[in-house]
Short mmCIF file of C-alpha atoms and ligand atoms in Angstrom, two decimals:
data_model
loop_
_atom_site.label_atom_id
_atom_site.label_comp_id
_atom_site.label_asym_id
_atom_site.label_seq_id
_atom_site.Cartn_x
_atom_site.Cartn_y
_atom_site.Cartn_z
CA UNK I 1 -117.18 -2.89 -23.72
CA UNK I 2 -119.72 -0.74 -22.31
CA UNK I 3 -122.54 -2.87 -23.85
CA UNK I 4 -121.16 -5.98 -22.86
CA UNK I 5 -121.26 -4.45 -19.53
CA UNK I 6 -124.77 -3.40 -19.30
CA UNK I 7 -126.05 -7.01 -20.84
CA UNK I 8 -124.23 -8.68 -18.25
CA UNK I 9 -126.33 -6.50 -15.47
CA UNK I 10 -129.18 -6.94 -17.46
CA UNK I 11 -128.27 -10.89 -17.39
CA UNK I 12 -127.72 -10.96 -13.40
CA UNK I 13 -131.13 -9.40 -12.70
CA UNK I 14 -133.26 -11.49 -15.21
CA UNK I 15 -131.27 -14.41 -13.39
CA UNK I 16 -131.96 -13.71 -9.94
CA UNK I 17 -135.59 -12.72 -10.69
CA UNK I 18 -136.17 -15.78 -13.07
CA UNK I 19 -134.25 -18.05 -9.35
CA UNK I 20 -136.70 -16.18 -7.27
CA UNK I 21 -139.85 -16.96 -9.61
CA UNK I 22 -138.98 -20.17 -9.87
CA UNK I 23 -138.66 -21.06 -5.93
CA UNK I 24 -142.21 -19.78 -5.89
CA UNK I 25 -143.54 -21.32 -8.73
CA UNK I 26 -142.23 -25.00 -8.05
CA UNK I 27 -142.07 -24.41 -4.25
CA UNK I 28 -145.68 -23.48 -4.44
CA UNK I 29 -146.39 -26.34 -6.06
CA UNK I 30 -144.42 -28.49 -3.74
CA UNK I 31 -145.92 -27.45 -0.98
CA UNK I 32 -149.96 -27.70 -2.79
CA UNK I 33 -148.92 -31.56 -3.82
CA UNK I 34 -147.82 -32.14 -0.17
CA UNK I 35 -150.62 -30.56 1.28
CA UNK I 36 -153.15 -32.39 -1.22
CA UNK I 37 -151.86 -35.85 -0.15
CA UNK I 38 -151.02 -35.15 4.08
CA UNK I 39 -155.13 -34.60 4.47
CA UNK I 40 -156.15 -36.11 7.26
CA UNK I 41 -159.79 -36.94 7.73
CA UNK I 42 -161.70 -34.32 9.57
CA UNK I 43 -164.07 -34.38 13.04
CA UNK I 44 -167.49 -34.68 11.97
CA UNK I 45 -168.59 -30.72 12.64
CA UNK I 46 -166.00 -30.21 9.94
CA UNK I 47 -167.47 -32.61 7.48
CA UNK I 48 -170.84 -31.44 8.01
CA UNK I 49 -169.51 -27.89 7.14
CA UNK I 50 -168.53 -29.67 3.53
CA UNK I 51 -165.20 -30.15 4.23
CA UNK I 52 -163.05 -33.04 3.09
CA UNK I 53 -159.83 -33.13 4.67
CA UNK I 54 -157.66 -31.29 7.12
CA UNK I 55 -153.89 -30.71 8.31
CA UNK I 56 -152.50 -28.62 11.19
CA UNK I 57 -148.91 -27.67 10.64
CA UNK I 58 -146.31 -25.27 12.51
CA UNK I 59 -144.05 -22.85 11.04
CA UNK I 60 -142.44 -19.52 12.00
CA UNK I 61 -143.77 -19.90 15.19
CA UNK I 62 -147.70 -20.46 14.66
CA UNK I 63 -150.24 -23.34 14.09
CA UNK I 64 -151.88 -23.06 11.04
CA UNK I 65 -155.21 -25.11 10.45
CA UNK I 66 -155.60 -25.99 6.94
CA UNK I 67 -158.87 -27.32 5.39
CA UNK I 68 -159.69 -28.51 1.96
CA UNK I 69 -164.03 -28.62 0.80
CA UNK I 70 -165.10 -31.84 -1.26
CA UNK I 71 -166.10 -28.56 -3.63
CA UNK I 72 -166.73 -25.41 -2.02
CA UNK I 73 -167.72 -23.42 1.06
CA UNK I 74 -170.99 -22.88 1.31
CA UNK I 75 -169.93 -18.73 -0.09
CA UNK I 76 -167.05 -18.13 -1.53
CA UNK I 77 -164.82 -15.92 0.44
CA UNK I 78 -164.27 -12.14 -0.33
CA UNK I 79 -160.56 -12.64 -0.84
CA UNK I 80 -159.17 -16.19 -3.03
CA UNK I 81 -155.32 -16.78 -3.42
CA UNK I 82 -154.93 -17.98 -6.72
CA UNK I 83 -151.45 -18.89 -7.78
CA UNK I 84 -150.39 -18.19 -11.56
CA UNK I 85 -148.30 -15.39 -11.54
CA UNK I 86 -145.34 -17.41 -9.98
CA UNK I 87 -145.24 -19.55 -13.20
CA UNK I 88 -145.98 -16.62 -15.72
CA UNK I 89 -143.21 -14.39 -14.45
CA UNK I 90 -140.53 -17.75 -14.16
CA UNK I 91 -141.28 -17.97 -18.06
CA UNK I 92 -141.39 -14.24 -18.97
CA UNK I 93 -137.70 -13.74 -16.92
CA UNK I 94 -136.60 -16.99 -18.68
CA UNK I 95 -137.61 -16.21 -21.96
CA UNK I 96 -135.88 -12.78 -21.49
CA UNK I 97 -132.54 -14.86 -20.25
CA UNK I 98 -132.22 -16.62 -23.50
CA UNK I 99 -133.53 -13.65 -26.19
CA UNK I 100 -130.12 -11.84 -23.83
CA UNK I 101 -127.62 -15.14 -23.68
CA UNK I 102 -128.38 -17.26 -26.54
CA UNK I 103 -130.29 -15.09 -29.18
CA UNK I 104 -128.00 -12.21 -28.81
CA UNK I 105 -125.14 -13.79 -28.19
CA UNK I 106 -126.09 -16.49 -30.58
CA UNK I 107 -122.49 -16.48 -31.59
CA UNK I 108 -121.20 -16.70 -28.68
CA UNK I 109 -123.43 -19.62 -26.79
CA UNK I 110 -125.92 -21.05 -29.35
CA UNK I 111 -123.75 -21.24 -32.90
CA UNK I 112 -121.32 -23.38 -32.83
CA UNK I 113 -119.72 -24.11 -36.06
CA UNK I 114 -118.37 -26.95 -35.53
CA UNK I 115 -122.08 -28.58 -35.16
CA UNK I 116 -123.97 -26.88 -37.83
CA UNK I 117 -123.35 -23.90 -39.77
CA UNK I 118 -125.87 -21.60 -39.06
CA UNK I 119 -125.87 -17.54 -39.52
CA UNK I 120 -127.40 -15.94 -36.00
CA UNK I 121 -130.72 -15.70 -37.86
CA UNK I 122 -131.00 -19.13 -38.95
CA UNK I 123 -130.14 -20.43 -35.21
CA UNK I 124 -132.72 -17.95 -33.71
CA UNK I 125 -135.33 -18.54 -35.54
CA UNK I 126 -134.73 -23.02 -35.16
CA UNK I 127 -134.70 -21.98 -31.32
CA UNK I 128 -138.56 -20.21 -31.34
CA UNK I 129 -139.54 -22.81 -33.95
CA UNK I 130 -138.57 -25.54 -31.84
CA UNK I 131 -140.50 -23.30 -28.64
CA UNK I 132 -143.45 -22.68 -30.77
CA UNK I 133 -143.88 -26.20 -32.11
CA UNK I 134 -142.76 -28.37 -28.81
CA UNK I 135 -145.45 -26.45 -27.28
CA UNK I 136 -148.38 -26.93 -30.48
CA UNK I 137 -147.63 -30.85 -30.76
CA UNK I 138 -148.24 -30.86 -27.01
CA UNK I 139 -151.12 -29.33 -27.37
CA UNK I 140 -152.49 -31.08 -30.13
CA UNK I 141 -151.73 -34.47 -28.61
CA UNK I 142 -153.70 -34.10 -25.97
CA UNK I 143 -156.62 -32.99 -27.27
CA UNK I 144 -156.37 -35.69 -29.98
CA UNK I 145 -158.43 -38.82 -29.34
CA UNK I 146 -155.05 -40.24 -28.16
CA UNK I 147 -155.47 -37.81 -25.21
CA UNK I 148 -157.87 -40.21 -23.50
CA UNK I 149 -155.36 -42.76 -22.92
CA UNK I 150 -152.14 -41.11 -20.26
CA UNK I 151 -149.95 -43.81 -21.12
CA UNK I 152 -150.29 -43.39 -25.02
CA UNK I 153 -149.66 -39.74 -24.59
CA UNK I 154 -146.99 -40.48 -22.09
CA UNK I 155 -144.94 -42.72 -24.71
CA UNK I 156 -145.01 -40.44 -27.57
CA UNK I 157 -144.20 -37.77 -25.32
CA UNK I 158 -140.85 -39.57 -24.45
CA UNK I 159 -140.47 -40.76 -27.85
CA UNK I 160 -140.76 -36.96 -29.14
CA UNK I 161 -137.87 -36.10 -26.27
CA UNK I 162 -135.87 -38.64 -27.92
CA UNK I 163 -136.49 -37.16 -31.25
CA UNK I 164 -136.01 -33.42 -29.83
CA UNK I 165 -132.21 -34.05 -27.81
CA UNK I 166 -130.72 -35.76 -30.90
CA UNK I 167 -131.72 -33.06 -33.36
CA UNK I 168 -130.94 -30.14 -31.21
CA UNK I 169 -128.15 -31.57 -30.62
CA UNK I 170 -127.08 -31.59 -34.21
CA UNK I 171 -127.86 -27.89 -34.68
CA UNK I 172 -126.73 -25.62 -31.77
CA UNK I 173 -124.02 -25.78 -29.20
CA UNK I 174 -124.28 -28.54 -26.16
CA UNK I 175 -125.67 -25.58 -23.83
CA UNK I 176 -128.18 -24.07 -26.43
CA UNK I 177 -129.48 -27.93 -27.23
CA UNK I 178 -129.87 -28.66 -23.58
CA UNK I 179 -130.94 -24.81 -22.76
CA UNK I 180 -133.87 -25.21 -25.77
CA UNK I 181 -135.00 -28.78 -24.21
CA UNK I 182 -135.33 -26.90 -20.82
CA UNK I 183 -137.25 -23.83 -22.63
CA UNK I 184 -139.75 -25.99 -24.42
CA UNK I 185 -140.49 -28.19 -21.20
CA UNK I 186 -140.63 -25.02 -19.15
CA UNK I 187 -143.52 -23.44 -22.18
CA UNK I 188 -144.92 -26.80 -21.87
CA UNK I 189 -145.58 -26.27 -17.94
CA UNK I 190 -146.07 -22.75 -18.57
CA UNK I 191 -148.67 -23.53 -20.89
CA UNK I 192 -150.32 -25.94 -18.92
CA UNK I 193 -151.29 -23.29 -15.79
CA UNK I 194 -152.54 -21.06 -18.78
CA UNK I 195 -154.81 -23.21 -21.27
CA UNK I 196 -155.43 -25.63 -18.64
CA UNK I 197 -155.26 -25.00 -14.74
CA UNK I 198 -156.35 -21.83 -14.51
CA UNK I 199 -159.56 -22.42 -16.72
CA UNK I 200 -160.49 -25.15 -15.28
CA UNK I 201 -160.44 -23.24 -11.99
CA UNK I 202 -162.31 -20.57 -13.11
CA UNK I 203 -165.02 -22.72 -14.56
CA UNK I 204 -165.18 -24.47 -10.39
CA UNK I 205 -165.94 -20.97 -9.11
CA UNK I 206 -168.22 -19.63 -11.87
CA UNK I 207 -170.18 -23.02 -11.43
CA UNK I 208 -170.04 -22.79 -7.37
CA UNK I 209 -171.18 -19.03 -7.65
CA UNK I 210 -174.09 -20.20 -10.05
CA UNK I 211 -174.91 -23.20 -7.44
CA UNK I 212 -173.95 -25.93 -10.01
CA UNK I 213 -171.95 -28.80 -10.31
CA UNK I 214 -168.88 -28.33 -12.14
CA UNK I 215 -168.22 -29.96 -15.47
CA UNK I 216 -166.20 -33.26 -14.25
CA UNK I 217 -164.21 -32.68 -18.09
CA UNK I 218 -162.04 -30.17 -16.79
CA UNK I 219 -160.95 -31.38 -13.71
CA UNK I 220 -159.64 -34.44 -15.68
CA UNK I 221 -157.94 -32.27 -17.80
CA UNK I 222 -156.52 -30.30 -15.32
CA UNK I 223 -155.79 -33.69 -13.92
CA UNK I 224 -153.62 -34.97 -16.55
CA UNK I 225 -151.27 -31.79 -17.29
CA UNK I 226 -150.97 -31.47 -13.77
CA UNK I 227 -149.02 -35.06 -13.61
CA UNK I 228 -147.52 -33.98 -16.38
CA UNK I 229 -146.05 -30.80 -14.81
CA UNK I 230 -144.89 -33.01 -11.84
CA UNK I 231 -142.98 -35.60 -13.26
CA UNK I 232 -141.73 -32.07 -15.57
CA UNK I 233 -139.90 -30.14 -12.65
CA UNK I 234 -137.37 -32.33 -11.49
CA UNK I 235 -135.54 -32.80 -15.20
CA UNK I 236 -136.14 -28.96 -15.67
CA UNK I 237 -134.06 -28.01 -12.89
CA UNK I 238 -131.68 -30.52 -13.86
CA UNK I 239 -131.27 -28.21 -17.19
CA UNK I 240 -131.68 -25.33 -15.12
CA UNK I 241 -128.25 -26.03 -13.76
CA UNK I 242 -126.51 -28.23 -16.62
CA UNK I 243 -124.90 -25.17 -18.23
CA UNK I 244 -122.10 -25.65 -15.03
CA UNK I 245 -121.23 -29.02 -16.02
CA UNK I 246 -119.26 -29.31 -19.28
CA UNK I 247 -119.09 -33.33 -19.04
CA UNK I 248 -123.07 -33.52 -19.67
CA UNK I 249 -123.38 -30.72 -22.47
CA UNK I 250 -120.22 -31.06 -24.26
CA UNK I 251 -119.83 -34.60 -24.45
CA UNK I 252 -120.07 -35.95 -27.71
CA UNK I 253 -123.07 -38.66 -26.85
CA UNK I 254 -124.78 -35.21 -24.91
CA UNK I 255 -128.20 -36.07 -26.09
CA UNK I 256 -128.11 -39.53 -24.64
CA UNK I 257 -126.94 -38.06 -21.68
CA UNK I 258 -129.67 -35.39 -21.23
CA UNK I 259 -132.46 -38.04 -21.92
CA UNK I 260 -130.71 -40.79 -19.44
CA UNK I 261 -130.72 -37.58 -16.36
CA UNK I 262 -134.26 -36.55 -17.37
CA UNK I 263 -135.22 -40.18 -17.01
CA UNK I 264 -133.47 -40.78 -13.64
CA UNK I 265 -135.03 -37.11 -12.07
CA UNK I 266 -138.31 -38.15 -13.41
CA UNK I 267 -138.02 -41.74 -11.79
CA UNK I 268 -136.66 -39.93 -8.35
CA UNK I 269 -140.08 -37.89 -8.86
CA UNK I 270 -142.25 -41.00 -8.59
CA UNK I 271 -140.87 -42.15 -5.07
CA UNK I 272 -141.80 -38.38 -3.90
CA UNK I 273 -145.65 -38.94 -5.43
CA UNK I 274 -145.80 -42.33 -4.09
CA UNK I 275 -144.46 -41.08 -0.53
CA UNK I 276 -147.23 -38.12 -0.39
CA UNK I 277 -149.85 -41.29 -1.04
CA UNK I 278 -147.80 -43.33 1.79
CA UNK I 279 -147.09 -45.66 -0.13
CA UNK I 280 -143.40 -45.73 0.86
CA UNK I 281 -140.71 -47.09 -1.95
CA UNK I 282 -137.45 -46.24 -1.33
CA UNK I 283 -136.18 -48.72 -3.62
CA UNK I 284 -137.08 -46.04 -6.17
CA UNK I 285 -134.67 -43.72 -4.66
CA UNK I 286 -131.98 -46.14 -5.05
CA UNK I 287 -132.70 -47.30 -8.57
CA UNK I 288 -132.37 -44.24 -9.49
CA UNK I 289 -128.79 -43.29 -7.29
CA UNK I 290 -127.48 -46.91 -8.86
CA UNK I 291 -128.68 -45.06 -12.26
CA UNK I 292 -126.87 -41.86 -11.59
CA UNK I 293 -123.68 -44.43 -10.64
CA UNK I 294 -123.57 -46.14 -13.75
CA UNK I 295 -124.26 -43.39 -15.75
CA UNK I 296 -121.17 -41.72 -13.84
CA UNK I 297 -119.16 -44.57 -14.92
CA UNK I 298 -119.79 -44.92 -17.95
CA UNK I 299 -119.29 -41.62 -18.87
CA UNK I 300 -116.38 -40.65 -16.91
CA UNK I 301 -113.10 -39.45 -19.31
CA UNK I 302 -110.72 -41.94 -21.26
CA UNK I 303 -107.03 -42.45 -20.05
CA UNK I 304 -105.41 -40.82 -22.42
CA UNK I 305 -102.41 -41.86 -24.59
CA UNK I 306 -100.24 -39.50 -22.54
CA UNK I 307 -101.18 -40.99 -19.24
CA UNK I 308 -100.09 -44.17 -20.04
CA UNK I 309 -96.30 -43.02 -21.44
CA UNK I 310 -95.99 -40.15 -19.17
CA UNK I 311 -92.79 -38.17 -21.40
CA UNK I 312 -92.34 -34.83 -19.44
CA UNK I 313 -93.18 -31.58 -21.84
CA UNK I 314 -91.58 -28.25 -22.63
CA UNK I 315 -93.75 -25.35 -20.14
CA UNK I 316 -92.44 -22.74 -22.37
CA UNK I 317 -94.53 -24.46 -25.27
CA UNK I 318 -97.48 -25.01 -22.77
CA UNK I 319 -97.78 -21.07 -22.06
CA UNK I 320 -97.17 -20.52 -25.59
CA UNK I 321 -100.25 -22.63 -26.14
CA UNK I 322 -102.49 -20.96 -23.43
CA UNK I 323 -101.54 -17.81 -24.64
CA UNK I 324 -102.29 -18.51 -27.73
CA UNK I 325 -105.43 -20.62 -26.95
CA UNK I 326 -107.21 -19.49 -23.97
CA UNK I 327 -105.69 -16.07 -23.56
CA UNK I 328 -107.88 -13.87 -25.54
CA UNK I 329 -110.76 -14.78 -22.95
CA UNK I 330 -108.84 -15.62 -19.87
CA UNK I 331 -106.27 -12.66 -18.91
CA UNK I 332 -105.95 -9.63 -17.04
CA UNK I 333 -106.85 -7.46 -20.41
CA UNK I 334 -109.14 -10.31 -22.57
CA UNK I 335 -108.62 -9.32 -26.46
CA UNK I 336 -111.55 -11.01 -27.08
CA UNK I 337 -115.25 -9.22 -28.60
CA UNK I 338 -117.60 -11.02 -26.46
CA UNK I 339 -115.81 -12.14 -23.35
CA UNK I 340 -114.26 -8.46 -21.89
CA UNK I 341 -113.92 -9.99 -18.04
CA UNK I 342 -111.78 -12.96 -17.94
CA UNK I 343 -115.24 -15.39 -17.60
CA UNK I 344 -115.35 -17.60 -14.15
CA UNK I 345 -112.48 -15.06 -12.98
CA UNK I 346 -110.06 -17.63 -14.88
CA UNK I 347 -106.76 -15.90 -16.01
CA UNK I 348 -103.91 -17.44 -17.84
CA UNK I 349 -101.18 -14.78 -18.18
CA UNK I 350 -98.52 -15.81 -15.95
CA UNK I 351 -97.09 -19.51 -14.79
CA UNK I 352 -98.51 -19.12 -11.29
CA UNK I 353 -102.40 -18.48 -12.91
CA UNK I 354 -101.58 -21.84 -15.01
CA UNK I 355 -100.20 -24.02 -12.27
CA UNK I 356 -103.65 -22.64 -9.98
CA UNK I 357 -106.12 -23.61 -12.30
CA UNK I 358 -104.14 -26.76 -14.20
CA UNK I 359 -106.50 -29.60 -12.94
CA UNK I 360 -109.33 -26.91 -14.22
CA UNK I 361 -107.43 -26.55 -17.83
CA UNK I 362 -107.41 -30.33 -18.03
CA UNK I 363 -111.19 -30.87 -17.11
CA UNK I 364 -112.47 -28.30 -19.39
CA UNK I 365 -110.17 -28.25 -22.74
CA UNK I 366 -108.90 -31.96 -22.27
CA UNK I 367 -111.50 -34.15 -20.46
CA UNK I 368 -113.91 -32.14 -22.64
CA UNK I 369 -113.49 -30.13 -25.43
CA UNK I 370 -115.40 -27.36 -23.80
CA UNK I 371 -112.82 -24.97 -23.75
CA UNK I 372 -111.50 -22.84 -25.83
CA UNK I 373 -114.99 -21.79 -25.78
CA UNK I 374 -116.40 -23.66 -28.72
CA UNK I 375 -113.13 -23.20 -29.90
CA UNK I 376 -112.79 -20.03 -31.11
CA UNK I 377 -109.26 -20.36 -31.34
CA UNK I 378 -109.13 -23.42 -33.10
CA UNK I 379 -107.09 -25.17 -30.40
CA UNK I 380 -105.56 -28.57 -32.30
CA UNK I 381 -105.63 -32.12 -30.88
CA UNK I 382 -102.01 -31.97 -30.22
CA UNK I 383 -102.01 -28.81 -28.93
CA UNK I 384 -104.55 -30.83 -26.24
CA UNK I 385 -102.24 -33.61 -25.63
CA UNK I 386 -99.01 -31.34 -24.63
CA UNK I 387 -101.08 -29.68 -22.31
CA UNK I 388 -102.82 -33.13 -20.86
CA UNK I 389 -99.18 -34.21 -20.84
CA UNK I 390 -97.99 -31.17 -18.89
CA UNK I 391 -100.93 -31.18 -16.08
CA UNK I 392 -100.13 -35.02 -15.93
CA UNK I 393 -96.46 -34.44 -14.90
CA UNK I 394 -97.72 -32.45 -12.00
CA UNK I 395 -97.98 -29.02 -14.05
CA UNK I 396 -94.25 -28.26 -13.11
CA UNK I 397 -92.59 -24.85 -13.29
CA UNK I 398 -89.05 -24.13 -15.89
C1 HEC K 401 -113.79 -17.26 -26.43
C2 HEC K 401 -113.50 -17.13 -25.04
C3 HEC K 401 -112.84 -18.25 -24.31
C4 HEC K 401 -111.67 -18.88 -24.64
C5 HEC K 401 -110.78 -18.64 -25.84
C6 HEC K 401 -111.41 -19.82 -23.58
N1 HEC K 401 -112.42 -19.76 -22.65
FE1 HEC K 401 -112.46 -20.71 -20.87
N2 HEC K 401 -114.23 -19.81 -20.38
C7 HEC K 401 -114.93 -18.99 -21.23
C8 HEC K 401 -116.21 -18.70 -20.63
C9 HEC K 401 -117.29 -17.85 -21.25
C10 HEC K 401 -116.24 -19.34 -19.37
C11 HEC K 401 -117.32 -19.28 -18.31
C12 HEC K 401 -118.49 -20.12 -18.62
C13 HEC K 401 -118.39 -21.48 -18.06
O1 HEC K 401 -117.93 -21.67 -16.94
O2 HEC K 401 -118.79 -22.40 -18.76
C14 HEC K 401 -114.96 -20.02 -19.24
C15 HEC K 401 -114.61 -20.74 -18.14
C16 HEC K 401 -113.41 -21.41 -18.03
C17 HEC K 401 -112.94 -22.04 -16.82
C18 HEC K 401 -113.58 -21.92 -15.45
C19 HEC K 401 -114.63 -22.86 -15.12
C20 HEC K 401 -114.22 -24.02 -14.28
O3 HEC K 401 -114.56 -25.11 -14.71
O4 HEC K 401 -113.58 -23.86 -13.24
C21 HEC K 401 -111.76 -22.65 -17.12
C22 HEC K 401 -110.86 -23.45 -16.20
C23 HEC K 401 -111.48 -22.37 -18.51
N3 HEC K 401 -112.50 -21.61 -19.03
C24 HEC K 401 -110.35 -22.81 -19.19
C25 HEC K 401 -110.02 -22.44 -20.49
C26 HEC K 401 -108.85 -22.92 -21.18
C27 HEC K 401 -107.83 -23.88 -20.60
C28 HEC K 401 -108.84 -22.33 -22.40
C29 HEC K 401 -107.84 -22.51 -23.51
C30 HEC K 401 -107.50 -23.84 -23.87
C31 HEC K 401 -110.03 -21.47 -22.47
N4 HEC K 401 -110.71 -21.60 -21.30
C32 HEC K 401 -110.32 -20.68 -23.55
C33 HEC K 401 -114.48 -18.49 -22.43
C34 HEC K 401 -113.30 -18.83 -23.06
#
């Protein structure tokens, strides 16, 4: 109990320092590819001074001049914002997120038995392997003779997503699949302001400090991750949030449905980089709502058997089968090991709690199997369809 307590503490800090990170890290980077493509020719005095483009902007009541140098100032100021530790600590916090939710909790949120089998060490140690070696084949890729080409990278880089979502998805729960694929893209991004960014920056200054021109190699490097981090961010934070949504993560075709979002966020991404380069397609933007539509559609739940006949069922057996079922998590005094709070402040004990939350019963243990919480309780198909048949008839009282 006690424990339980201080890991969920430990779980609300690392979240709300991993949120706060992570509004710096991508809003940072927002804001530099913004900046980067709103530069406005400057007046010639500028120009001669070696700059290349400038912006004046207002905010929290000042003007702010901004200017960008084709490559340097003619001496390098005392004081240089460099911005790394915004991505570094985003990673660190989110690493420490999953080692607390999924790797000690493994049970709980990454094992579930009815996908594979796995004891807490086996499904730990898939997780890092899958961090470790996302990461490495990145890597390797492209600095392979492939690398030279962004398009060649850029399909076997979706075709390795493809490959990643359908086997995670065969080994861990629907959260810890989709959690990993947001963990290896964020090591991936993480990795890229490490091995690739940052070097390459420091290798501008030392060259500008020794007077020389800077090795053109790195800044096509830096070039390439760089789009790869952008069209990166907006399917991260898609993961970021999944975990709320049951009908992505524990649908049976989930993989599908990860890949189809991170395509659609990633397409949404390009009208954003076009926009910055004022090239304005907005068509983009409604591809990918049309997308989003569909996809809706297509996935939205079956009418069931019972909606179509309708037959009224016995309550008493409903709250027999919540107690049974969902009660251990969600009551006043849970009986369950992991979950001491009733989670989401959902309790089933009396009629009143059921009839409050029955359109929430049906969405999460009948639209989707989501609840009981990988079914820990082993709720049975039937047991499903008296409930469905109970929330159908307007979740009546006795
Ligand atoms: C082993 C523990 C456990 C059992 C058993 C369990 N749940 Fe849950 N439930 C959870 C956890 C953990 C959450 C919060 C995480 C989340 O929202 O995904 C939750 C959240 C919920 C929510 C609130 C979220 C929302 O969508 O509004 C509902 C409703 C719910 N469960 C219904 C049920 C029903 C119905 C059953 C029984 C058929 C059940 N649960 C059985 C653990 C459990």
């Amino acid at each position: 109990m006690m424990e339980s307590y201080i890991l969920d503490w430990v779980q609300l800090i690392f979240r709300w320092l991993h949120l706060i990170t992570g509004i710096a890290w991508i809003g940072a980077s927002f804001y530099f590819v913004w900046l980067d493509n709103s530069l406005e020719n400057p007046p010639q005095w500028k120009q001669d001074k070696g700059i290349k483009g400038d912006l004046w902007a207002i905010h929290g009541g000042g003007v702010y001049e901004v200017a960008k140098y084709q490559l340097a100032p003619e001496q390098m100021p005392a004081q240089l914002h460099w911005f790394k530790w915004e991505a570094y600590t985003t990673w660190l916090t989110g690493m420490v997120l999953l080692s607390v939710i999924y790797y000690l909790g493994a049970d709980a949120y990454l094992i579930d038995k009815r996908v594979a089998d796995l004891t807490q060490v086996q499904a730990i140690g898939l997780g890092l392997a899958y961090l470790a070696g996302g990461w490495v084949f990145y890597e390797l890729l492209c600095r392979s003779p492939l690398g030279r080409n962004a398009y060649i990278i850029g399909a076997i880089l979706i075709l390795a997503a493809v490959g990643i979502a359908y086997t995670l998805t065969q080994l861990f729960s629907g959260r810890g699949a989709y959690i990993h694929m947001g963990a290896i893209i964020g090591t991936i991004m993480v990795g890229n302001v490490f091995r690739v960014i940052m070097p390459s920056q420091r290798a501008l200054v030392a060259a500008i400090e020794k007077g020389e021109a800077p090795d053109p190699a790195w800044g096509a490097r830096a070039k390439l991750h760089s789009t790869h981090n952008t069209y990166l961010t907006l399917p991260l934070l898609f993961i970021m949030i999944s975990s709320h949504y049951p009908m992505t993560y524990a649908s049976a075709n989930n993989w599908v449905i990860l890949l189809v979002i991170m395509a659609i966020t990633a397409v949404a991404r390009q009208y954003f980089v076009l926009a910055h380069k004022k090239v304005n397609r907005p068509m983009i933007l409604v591809a990918a709502a049309f997308a989003t539509l569909i996809l809706a559609i297509v996935m939205a739940p079956k009418t069931t058997r019972v909606e179509q006949s309708g037959a009224a069922v016995s309550v008493t057996r409903v709250q027999g089968i919540l107690q049974q079922r969902c009660a251990s998590c969600h009551s006043a005094m849970p009986t369950d090991d992991v979950f001491t709070v009733a989670p989401g402040g959902v309790m089933l004990d009396t009629l009143e709690e059921m009839q409050r939350w029955a359109t929430r019963i049906k969405a999460r243990s009948i639209d989707t199997h989501d609840m009981p919480f990988l079914n820990k309780t082993g709720m049975t198909d039937e047991e499903r369809e008296l409930v469905d048949r109970w929330v159908i008839s307007g979740a009546p009282g006795a």
